[in-house]
Short mmCIF file of C-alpha atoms in Angstrom, two decimals:
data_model
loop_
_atom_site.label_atom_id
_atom_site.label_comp_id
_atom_site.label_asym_id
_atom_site.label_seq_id
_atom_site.Cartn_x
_atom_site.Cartn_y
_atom_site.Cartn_z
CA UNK A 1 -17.02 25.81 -4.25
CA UNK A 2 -16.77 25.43 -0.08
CA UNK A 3 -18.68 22.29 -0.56
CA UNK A 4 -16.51 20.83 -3.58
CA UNK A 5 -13.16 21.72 -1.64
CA UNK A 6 -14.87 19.85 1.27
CA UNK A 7 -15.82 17.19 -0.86
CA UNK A 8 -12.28 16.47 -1.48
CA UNK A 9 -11.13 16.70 1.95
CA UNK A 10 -13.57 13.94 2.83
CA UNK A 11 -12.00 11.76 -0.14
CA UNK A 12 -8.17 12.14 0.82
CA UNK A 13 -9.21 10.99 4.36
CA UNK A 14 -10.56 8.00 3.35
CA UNK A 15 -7.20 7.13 2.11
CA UNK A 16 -4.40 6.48 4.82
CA UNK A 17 -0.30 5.55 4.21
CA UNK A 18 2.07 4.02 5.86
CA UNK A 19 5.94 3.74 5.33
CA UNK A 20 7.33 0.27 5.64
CA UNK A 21 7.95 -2.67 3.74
CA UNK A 22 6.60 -5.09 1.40
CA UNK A 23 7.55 -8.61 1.70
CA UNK A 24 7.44 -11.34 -0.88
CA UNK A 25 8.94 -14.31 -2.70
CA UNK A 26 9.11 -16.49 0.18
CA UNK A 27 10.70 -19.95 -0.16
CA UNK A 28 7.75 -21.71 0.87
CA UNK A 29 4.05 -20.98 2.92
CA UNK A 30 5.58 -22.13 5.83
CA UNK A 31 8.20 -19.81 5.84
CA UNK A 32 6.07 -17.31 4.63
CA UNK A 33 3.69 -18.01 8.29
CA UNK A 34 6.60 -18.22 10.64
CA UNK A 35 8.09 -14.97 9.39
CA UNK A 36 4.54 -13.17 9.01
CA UNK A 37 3.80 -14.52 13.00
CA UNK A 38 7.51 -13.38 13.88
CA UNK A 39 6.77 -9.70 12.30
CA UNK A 40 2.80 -9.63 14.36
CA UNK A 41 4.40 -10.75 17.62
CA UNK A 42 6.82 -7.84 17.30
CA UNK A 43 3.98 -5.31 16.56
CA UNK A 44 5.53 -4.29 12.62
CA UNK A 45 2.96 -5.96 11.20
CA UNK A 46 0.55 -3.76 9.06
CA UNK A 47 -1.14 -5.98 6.81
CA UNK A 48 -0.85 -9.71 6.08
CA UNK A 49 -2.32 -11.90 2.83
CA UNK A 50 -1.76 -15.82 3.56
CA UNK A 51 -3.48 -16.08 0.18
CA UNK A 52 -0.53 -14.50 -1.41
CA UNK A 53 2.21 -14.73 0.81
CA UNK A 54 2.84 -11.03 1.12
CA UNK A 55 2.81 -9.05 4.31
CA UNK A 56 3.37 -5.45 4.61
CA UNK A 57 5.98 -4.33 7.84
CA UNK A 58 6.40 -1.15 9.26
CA UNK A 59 10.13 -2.11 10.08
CA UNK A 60 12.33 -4.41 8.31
CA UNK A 61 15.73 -4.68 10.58
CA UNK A 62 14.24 -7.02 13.51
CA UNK A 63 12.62 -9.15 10.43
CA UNK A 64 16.01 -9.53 9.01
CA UNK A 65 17.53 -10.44 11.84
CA UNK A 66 15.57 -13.60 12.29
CA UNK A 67 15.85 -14.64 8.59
CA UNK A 68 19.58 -14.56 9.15
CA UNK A 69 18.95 -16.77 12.57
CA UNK A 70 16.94 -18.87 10.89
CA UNK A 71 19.05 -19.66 8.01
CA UNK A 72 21.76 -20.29 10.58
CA UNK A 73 19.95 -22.92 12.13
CA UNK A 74 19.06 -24.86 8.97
CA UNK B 1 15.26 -15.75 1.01
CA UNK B 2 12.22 -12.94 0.35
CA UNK B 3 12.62 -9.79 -0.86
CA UNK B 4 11.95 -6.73 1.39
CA UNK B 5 10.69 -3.30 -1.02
CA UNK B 6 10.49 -0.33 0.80
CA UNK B 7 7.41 1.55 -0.13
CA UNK B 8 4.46 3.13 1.02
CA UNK B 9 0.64 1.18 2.24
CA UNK B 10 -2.09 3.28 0.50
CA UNK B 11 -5.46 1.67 2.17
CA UNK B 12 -8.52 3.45 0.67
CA UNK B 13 -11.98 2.69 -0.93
CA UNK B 14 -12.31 0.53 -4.00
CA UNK B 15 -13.08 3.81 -6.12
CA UNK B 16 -10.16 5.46 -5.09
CA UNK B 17 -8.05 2.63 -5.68
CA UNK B 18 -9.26 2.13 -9.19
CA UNK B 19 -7.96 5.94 -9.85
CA UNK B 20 -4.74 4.87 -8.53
CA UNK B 21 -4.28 2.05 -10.83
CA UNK B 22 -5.57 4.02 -14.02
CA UNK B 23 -2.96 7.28 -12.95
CA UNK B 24 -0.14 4.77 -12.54
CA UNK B 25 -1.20 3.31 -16.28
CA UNK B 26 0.05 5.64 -18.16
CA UNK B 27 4.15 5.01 -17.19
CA UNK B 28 3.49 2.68 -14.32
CA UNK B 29 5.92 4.63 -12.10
CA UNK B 30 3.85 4.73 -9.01
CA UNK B 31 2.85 1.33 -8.04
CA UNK B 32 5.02 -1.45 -6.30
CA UNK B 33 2.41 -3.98 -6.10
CA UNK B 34 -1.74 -4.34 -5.94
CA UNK B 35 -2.34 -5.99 -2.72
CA UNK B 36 -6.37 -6.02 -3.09
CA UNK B 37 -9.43 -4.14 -3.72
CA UNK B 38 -8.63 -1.72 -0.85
CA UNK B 39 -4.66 -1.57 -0.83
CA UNK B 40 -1.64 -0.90 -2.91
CA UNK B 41 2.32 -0.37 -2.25
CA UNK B 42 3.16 2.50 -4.02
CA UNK B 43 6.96 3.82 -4.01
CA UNK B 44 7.75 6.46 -1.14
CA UNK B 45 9.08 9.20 -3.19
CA UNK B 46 5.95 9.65 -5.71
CA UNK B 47 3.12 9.74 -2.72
CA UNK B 48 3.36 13.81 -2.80
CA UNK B 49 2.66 13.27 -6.80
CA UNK B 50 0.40 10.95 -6.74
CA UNK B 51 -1.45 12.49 -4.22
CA UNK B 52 -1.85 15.92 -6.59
CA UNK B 53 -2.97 13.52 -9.51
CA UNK B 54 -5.36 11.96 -7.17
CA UNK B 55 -6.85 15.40 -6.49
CA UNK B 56 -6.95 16.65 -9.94
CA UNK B 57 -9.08 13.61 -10.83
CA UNK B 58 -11.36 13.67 -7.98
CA UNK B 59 -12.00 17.72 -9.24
CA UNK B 60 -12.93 15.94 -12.63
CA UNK B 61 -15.56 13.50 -11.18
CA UNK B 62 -17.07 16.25 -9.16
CA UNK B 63 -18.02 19.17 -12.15
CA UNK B 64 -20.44 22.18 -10.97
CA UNK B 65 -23.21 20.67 -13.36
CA UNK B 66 -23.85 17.95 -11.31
CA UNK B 67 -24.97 20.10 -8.21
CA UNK B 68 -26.71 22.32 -10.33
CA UNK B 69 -29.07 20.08 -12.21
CA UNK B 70 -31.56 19.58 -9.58
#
C-alpha cells in the first residue's frame, strides 16, 4: 500500500500548473510574433506555439496594454 | 484583436495527458484547449476536481495483482 500511495505521489509531480492566460485568434502571424516577443521580453511568457499561434501568459494586463498601443498607432 | 482565456497550464507526460482528455470526455467541462502531447489549458476552478479524478484513475491502472504476480 506505502508503495502504491508513493506511486501516486511520483505521478502528480510529474504534472505541474500554472495560472495565466491563453491567447489566441490573432489577426495575423505577424501579430501573433510581435505580441508573443512583447509577452517573452516582459518575462509572462510560459509557453509559446508559432505553429498555432497560441501562447500561454502568466499575466495578461501589460499584454493588453500594448494591443491597445498598438491599435492606436495603426 | 485575440482573445485572452484565463485558465490553468497543466504540463505533464503524454500518459497523463491522455487521462485528462478521456476524464474531460464525458461533459467536456474541464478543458479550455489541447496545446500538445504534453500540455493542456484547463479552466481554474475544476483543477482541485480534476486533480481527484486524476487520482482515482491512476489507483485503477495500478491494482494489487499486478505487484503480486511475480
Amino acid at each position: 500500500v506505502v508503495d502504491q500511495i508513493r506511486l501516486w505521489q511520483l505521478e502528480n509531480e510529474r504534472m505541474k500548473t500554472t495560472v495565466g492566460f491563453l491567447f489566441k485568434e490573432f489577426e495575423d502571424h505577424k501579430e501573433y510574433l510581435a505580441i508573443a516577443g512583447f509577452a517573452e521580453e516582459i518575462g509572462v511568457l510560459v509557453w509559446r506555439s508559432d505553429k498555432t499561434g497560441m501562447f500561454f501568459a502568466s499575466k495578461h494586463e501589460q499584454i493588453r496594454d500594448y494591443l491597445r498601443i498598438r491599435k492606436k498607432a495603426e | 484583436m485575440p482573445r485572452a482565456i484565463r485558465g490553468v497550464l497543466v504540463e505533464c507526460d503524454p500518459a497523463i495527458k491522455s487521462i485528462i482528455v478521456n476524464i474531460d470526455s464525458d461533459n467536456h467541462d474541464y478543458i479550455i484547449e489541447e496545446l500538445d502531447e504534453e500540455r493542456v489549458v484547463i479552466k481554474e476552478n475544476m483543477v482541485a476536481a480534476l486533480k481527484a479524478k486524476l487520482e482515482e484513475r491512476l489507483a485503477e491502472n495500478h491494482p494489487d495483482d499486478e505487484s503480486g504476480s511475480e
